Short mmCIF file of C-alpha atoms in Angstrom, two decimals:
data_model
loop_
_atom_site.label_atom_id
_atom_site.label_comp_id
_atom_site.label_asym_id
_atom_site.label_seq_id
_atom_site.Cartn_x
_atom_site.Cartn_y
_atom_site.Cartn_z
CA GLY A 1 5.59 23.14 -16.07
CA SER A 2 6.09 24.97 -12.85
CA ILE A 3 9.24 24.63 -10.59
CA VAL A 4 9.44 25.05 -7.11
CA SER A 5 12.85 24.75 -6.05
CA GLY A 6 15.17 25.64 -3.09
CA ASN A 7 12.81 26.93 -0.57
CA LEU A 8 12.29 26.69 3.02
CA VAL A 9 8.26 26.12 3.65
CA GLU A 10 7.42 25.94 7.51
CA ASN A 11 4.77 26.17 10.17
CA ASN A 12 1.76 26.61 7.62
CA THR A 13 -1.85 25.31 8.34
CA ALA A 14 -4.44 24.53 5.85
CA THR A 15 -7.71 23.73 7.61
CA GLY A 16 -10.89 22.58 6.25
CA TYR A 17 -12.25 18.82 5.05
CA TYR A 18 -10.49 16.04 3.95
CA TYR A 19 -10.21 17.37 0.29
CA THR A 20 -7.86 20.25 1.37
CA LYS A 21 -4.34 19.31 0.21
CA GLY A 22 -0.88 20.38 0.65
CA GLY A 23 -0.14 21.93 3.90
CA GLY A 24 3.16 23.51 2.79
CA ILE A 25 3.58 22.94 -1.22
CA TYR A 26 0.52 21.97 -3.60
CA VAL A 27 1.34 21.54 -7.19
CA ASN A 28 -1.25 20.53 -9.77
CA ASN A 29 -0.85 19.42 -13.57
CA GLY A 30 2.71 18.24 -13.21
CA GLY A 31 5.75 20.25 -12.60
CA VAL A 32 8.91 20.06 -10.65
CA VAL A 33 9.27 20.28 -6.67
CA ASN A 34 12.88 19.79 -5.53
CA GLY A 35 15.37 20.84 -3.20
CA ASN A 36 12.95 22.28 -0.54
CA THR A 37 12.89 21.96 3.31
CA VAL A 38 9.24 21.57 4.24
CA ARG A 39 8.63 21.16 7.98
CA ASN A 40 6.03 21.55 10.55
CA THR A 41 3.06 21.92 8.38
CA THR A 42 -0.50 20.56 8.94
CA VAL A 43 -3.29 19.87 6.47
CA ASP A 44 -6.86 18.57 7.35
CA GLY A 45 -6.62 16.31 4.15
CA TYR A 46 -3.96 15.07 2.13
CA GLY A 47 0.01 15.54 1.98
CA GLY A 48 0.93 17.64 4.98
CA GLY A 49 4.30 18.63 3.58
CA ILE A 50 3.69 18.48 -0.11
CA TYR A 51 0.75 17.41 -2.58
CA ALA A 52 1.20 16.81 -6.26
CA ASP A 53 -1.14 15.61 -8.73
CA GLY A 54 -1.41 15.25 -12.77
CA GLY A 55 2.11 13.91 -12.83
CA GLY A 56 5.15 15.75 -12.03
CA VAL A 57 8.27 15.01 -10.08
CA LEU A 58 9.03 15.50 -6.28
CA ASP A 59 12.88 15.12 -6.03
CA GLY A 60 15.41 15.90 -3.42
CA ASN A 61 13.06 17.23 -0.90
CA LEU A 62 13.69 17.30 3.01
CA VAL A 63 10.20 16.84 4.60
CA TYR A 64 9.58 16.30 8.26
CA GLY A 65 7.37 17.16 11.16
CA ASN A 66 4.25 17.49 9.19
CA LEU A 67 0.71 16.39 9.77
CA ALA A 68 -2.12 15.28 7.50
CA ASN A 69 -5.34 13.08 7.29
CA SER A 70 -3.41 10.77 4.69
CA GLY A 71 0.08 11.05 3.51
CA GLY A 72 1.85 13.02 6.48
CA GLY A 73 4.73 14.10 4.51
CA ILE A 74 3.95 13.63 0.88
CA GLY A 75 0.80 12.85 -0.69
CA THR A 76 0.30 12.43 -4.78
CA TYR A 77 -2.30 11.43 -7.26
CA ASP A 78 -1.89 10.48 -10.94
CA ASN A 79 1.48 8.84 -11.66
CA THR A 80 3.85 11.24 -9.86
CA VAL A 81 7.36 10.37 -9.33
CA VAL A 82 8.53 10.65 -5.69
CA SER A 83 12.42 10.37 -5.77
CA ASN A 84 15.48 10.86 -3.59
CA ASN A 85 13.56 12.65 -0.68
CA ILE A 86 14.25 12.40 2.93
CA VAL A 87 11.00 11.75 4.67
CA HIS A 88 10.72 11.49 8.56
CA ASP A 89 8.79 11.98 11.71
CA ASN A 90 5.55 12.69 9.76
CA THR A 91 2.30 11.80 11.10
CA ALA A 92 -1.26 10.45 9.08
CA PHE A 93 -3.88 10.90 11.67
CA ASN A 94 -7.60 10.32 10.74
CA GLN A 95 -10.43 12.94 10.87
CA PRO A 96 -13.62 11.96 12.68
CA TRP A 97 -15.31 12.54 9.27
CA ASP A 98 -13.08 10.49 7.09
CA GLY A 99 -11.28 6.97 7.28
CA GLY A 100 -7.83 8.63 6.76
CA GLY A 101 -4.66 7.75 8.67
CA ALA A 102 -2.75 6.14 5.51
CA GLY A 103 0.53 6.75 4.43
CA GLY A 104 2.65 8.43 7.42
CA GLY A 105 5.41 9.29 5.26
CA ILE A 106 4.42 9.06 1.84
CA ILE A 107 1.12 8.07 0.09
CA ILE A 108 0.59 7.26 -3.82
CA ASN A 109 -2.75 7.33 -5.22
CA ASP A 110 -3.83 6.19 -8.88
CA GLY A 111 -0.11 5.04 -10.11
CA GLY A 112 3.21 6.47 -9.38
CA THR A 113 6.73 5.80 -8.79
CA VAL A 114 8.57 5.88 -5.37
CA ILE A 115 12.29 5.46 -5.82
CA GLY A 116 15.54 6.28 -3.81
CA ASN A 117 13.85 7.69 -0.73
CA THR A 118 14.92 7.57 2.60
CA VAL A 119 11.62 7.05 4.87
CA TYR A 120 12.12 6.54 8.72
CA ASN A 121 10.20 7.47 12.03
CA ASN A 122 6.84 8.17 10.47
CA SER A 123 3.45 6.92 11.78
CA ALA A 124 0.02 6.34 10.30
CA ASN A 125 -3.16 5.61 12.35
CA TYR A 126 -4.30 3.07 9.82
CA GLY A 127 -1.95 1.71 7.15
CA GLY A 128 1.41 2.28 5.69
CA GLY A 129 3.63 4.11 8.44
CA GLY A 130 6.22 4.74 6.02
CA ILE A 131 4.74 4.39 2.56
CA LYS A 132 1.21 3.58 1.09
CA VAL A 133 0.99 2.69 -2.59
CA ALA A 134 -2.43 2.31 -4.58
CA SER A 135 -0.82 0.85 -7.85
CA GLY A 136 2.72 2.01 -8.84
CA LEU A 137 6.43 1.00 -8.34
CA VAL A 138 8.21 1.09 -4.91
CA LYS A 139 11.87 0.60 -5.50
CA ASN A 140 15.11 1.18 -3.91
CA ASN A 141 13.80 3.05 -0.62
CA ILE A 142 15.19 2.77 2.92
CA VAL A 143 12.31 2.46 4.97
CA THR A 144 13.04 2.23 8.74
CA GLY A 145 11.45 2.81 12.21
CA ASN A 146 7.82 3.68 10.83
CA THR A 147 4.70 2.45 12.71
CA ALA A 148 0.92 1.82 11.68
CA LYS A 149 -1.77 -0.37 12.39
CA SER A 150 -0.92 -2.54 9.41
CA GLY A 151 1.88 -2.29 7.07
CA GLY A 152 4.33 -0.39 9.33
CA GLY A 153 6.79 0.18 6.62
CA ILE A 154 4.94 -0.32 3.35
CA SER A 155 1.43 -1.19 2.54
CA GLY A 156 0.59 -1.37 -1.06
CA SER A 157 -2.08 -2.95 -3.75
CA TYR A 158 -1.44 -3.64 -7.37
CA CYS A 159 2.12 -2.57 -7.15
CA GLU A 160 5.77 -3.76 -7.72
CA VAL A 161 7.78 -3.68 -4.44
CA SER A 162 11.57 -4.30 -5.45
CA ASN A 163 15.20 -3.78 -3.86
CA ASN A 164 13.86 -1.80 -0.76
CA ILE A 165 15.39 -2.19 2.60
CA VAL A 166 12.87 -2.49 5.00
CA ILE A 167 13.95 -2.70 8.67
CA GLY A 168 12.60 -2.06 12.35
CA ASN A 169 9.18 -1.35 11.38
CA THR A 170 5.83 -2.31 13.24
CA ALA A 171 2.61 -2.92 12.68
CA THR A 172 0.85 -2.23 16.03
CA ASN A 173 -2.60 -3.89 15.85
CA SER A 174 -2.56 -5.98 12.82
CA ASP A 175 -0.61 -7.29 9.75
CA GLY A 176 2.57 -6.68 8.19
CA GLY A 177 5.26 -5.35 10.28
CA GLY A 178 7.50 -4.76 7.30
CA MET A 179 5.17 -4.80 4.33
CA TYR A 180 1.18 -5.46 3.94
CA LEU A 181 0.60 -6.17 0.25
CA SER A 182 -2.34 -7.22 -1.95
CA GLY A 183 -1.37 -8.56 -5.11
CA GLY A 184 1.79 -7.49 -7.36
CA ILE A 185 5.43 -8.37 -7.19
CA THR A 186 7.44 -8.47 -4.08
CA ASN A 187 10.92 -8.74 -5.23
CA ALA A 188 14.50 -8.64 -3.99
CA ASN A 189 13.97 -6.83 -0.73
CA ILE A 190 15.81 -7.14 2.26
CA VAL A 191 13.32 -7.30 5.17
CA MET A 192 14.73 -7.42 8.75
CA ASP A 193 13.51 -6.79 12.25
CA ASN A 194 10.12 -5.95 11.90
CA ALA A 195 7.16 -6.88 14.18
CA ALA A 196 3.40 -7.75 13.79
CA ILE A 197 0.50 -9.99 15.14
CA ASN A 198 0.81 -11.78 11.58
CA GLY A 199 3.29 -11.49 8.89
CA GLY A 200 6.20 -9.81 10.94
CA GLY A 201 8.22 -9.61 7.99
CA ILE A 202 5.63 -9.75 4.86
CA PHE A 203 2.09 -10.23 4.96
CA ILE A 204 0.22 -10.97 1.85
CA GLY A 205 -3.38 -10.89 1.22
CA VAL A 206 -5.21 -11.56 -1.85
CA SER A 207 -9.09 -11.67 -2.66
CA SER A 208 -11.23 -11.05 -5.58
CA TYR A 209 -10.12 -7.32 -5.01
CA SER A 210 -6.62 -8.18 -5.97
CA SER A 211 -7.44 -10.52 -9.04
CA SER A 212 -3.73 -10.42 -10.49
CA ASP A 213 -1.16 -13.31 -9.60
CA THR A 214 0.88 -12.67 -6.79
CA LEU A 215 4.77 -13.21 -6.92
CA ILE A 216 7.14 -13.35 -3.83
CA ILE A 217 10.60 -13.84 -4.97
CA SER A 218 13.98 -13.48 -3.96
CA ASN A 219 13.65 -11.73 -0.89
CA THR A 220 15.64 -11.76 2.28
CA VAL A 221 13.51 -11.88 5.24
CA SER A 222 15.30 -12.23 8.55
CA ALA A 223 14.80 -11.65 12.26
CA ASN A 224 11.12 -10.61 12.24
CA THR A 225 8.74 -11.19 14.95
CA ILE A 226 5.14 -11.66 15.84
CA THR A 227 2.78 -11.40 18.97
CA SER A 228 -0.37 -12.26 20.46
CA ASP A 229 -0.49 -15.92 18.75
CA GLY A 230 -0.12 -14.76 15.51
CA GLN A 231 0.91 -16.48 12.40
CA GLY A 232 3.92 -16.25 9.75
CA ALA A 233 6.79 -14.25 11.62
CA GLY A 234 8.63 -14.16 8.24
CA ILE A 235 5.99 -14.24 5.64
CA TYR A 236 2.41 -14.95 5.96
CA PHE A 237 0.38 -15.63 2.61
CA LYS A 238 -3.26 -15.26 3.24
CA GLU A 239 -5.70 -16.47 0.49
CA TYR A 240 -9.18 -15.31 0.72
CA PRO A 241 -12.06 -17.71 -0.18
CA THR A 242 -13.13 -15.35 -3.16
CA TYR A 243 -9.57 -15.11 -4.82
CA HIS A 244 -9.18 -17.03 -8.00
CA GLY A 245 -5.89 -16.07 -9.15
CA GLU A 246 -2.65 -18.08 -8.47
CA ALA A 247 0.46 -17.18 -6.13
CA SER A 248 4.00 -18.13 -6.32
CA ILE A 249 6.54 -18.05 -3.61
#
């Protein structure tokens, strides 16, 4: 596969529609993207700094100051590994024609692994200020100072979220200051000093759309806050009436 390594990529713009991808770097059908600095790039679609699909590895990149409809820093599809990157001060806005605004730092769609990254000071108009994941593994990341409407630090569905440090993130207008999750496993995370209306530390919402059993185990959840007459400063588990699985805390 292709190798994109050691480049400085800056001040590029990709305009068009929401399907436009990769303001700085776009790699499809696998490959390795490592050791690049990608900054101050903009795309109307996905992956303001880097976008990859069809697998592959994004490792050891510095990604900052980028803008996208979703995945302000990094966007991926189809089982890509995103590892050991520094991703900061990126933004996921939403275009008027598309309900984007997810994954201010990183967005992962259709499986993948997010491991060992430092993700801070990113913002998303909708969900997942730091990291947004639809199916996959989120492990050993440091996620701090990110903001979103919901899931200030991490927003995920059908995923495992383990051994992350999630500190000082904010859900500005909804739930899950540290994490907003639907289904899956939430294990051995440190979740501190986050804020939201409901679920200052961790918000878990399960329904018929997340039919797998939900586990919330061995986490350290401390000094989180809620506002506006919310519920669950540490952990708020919300089971919707249509849900028929089981949950364990």
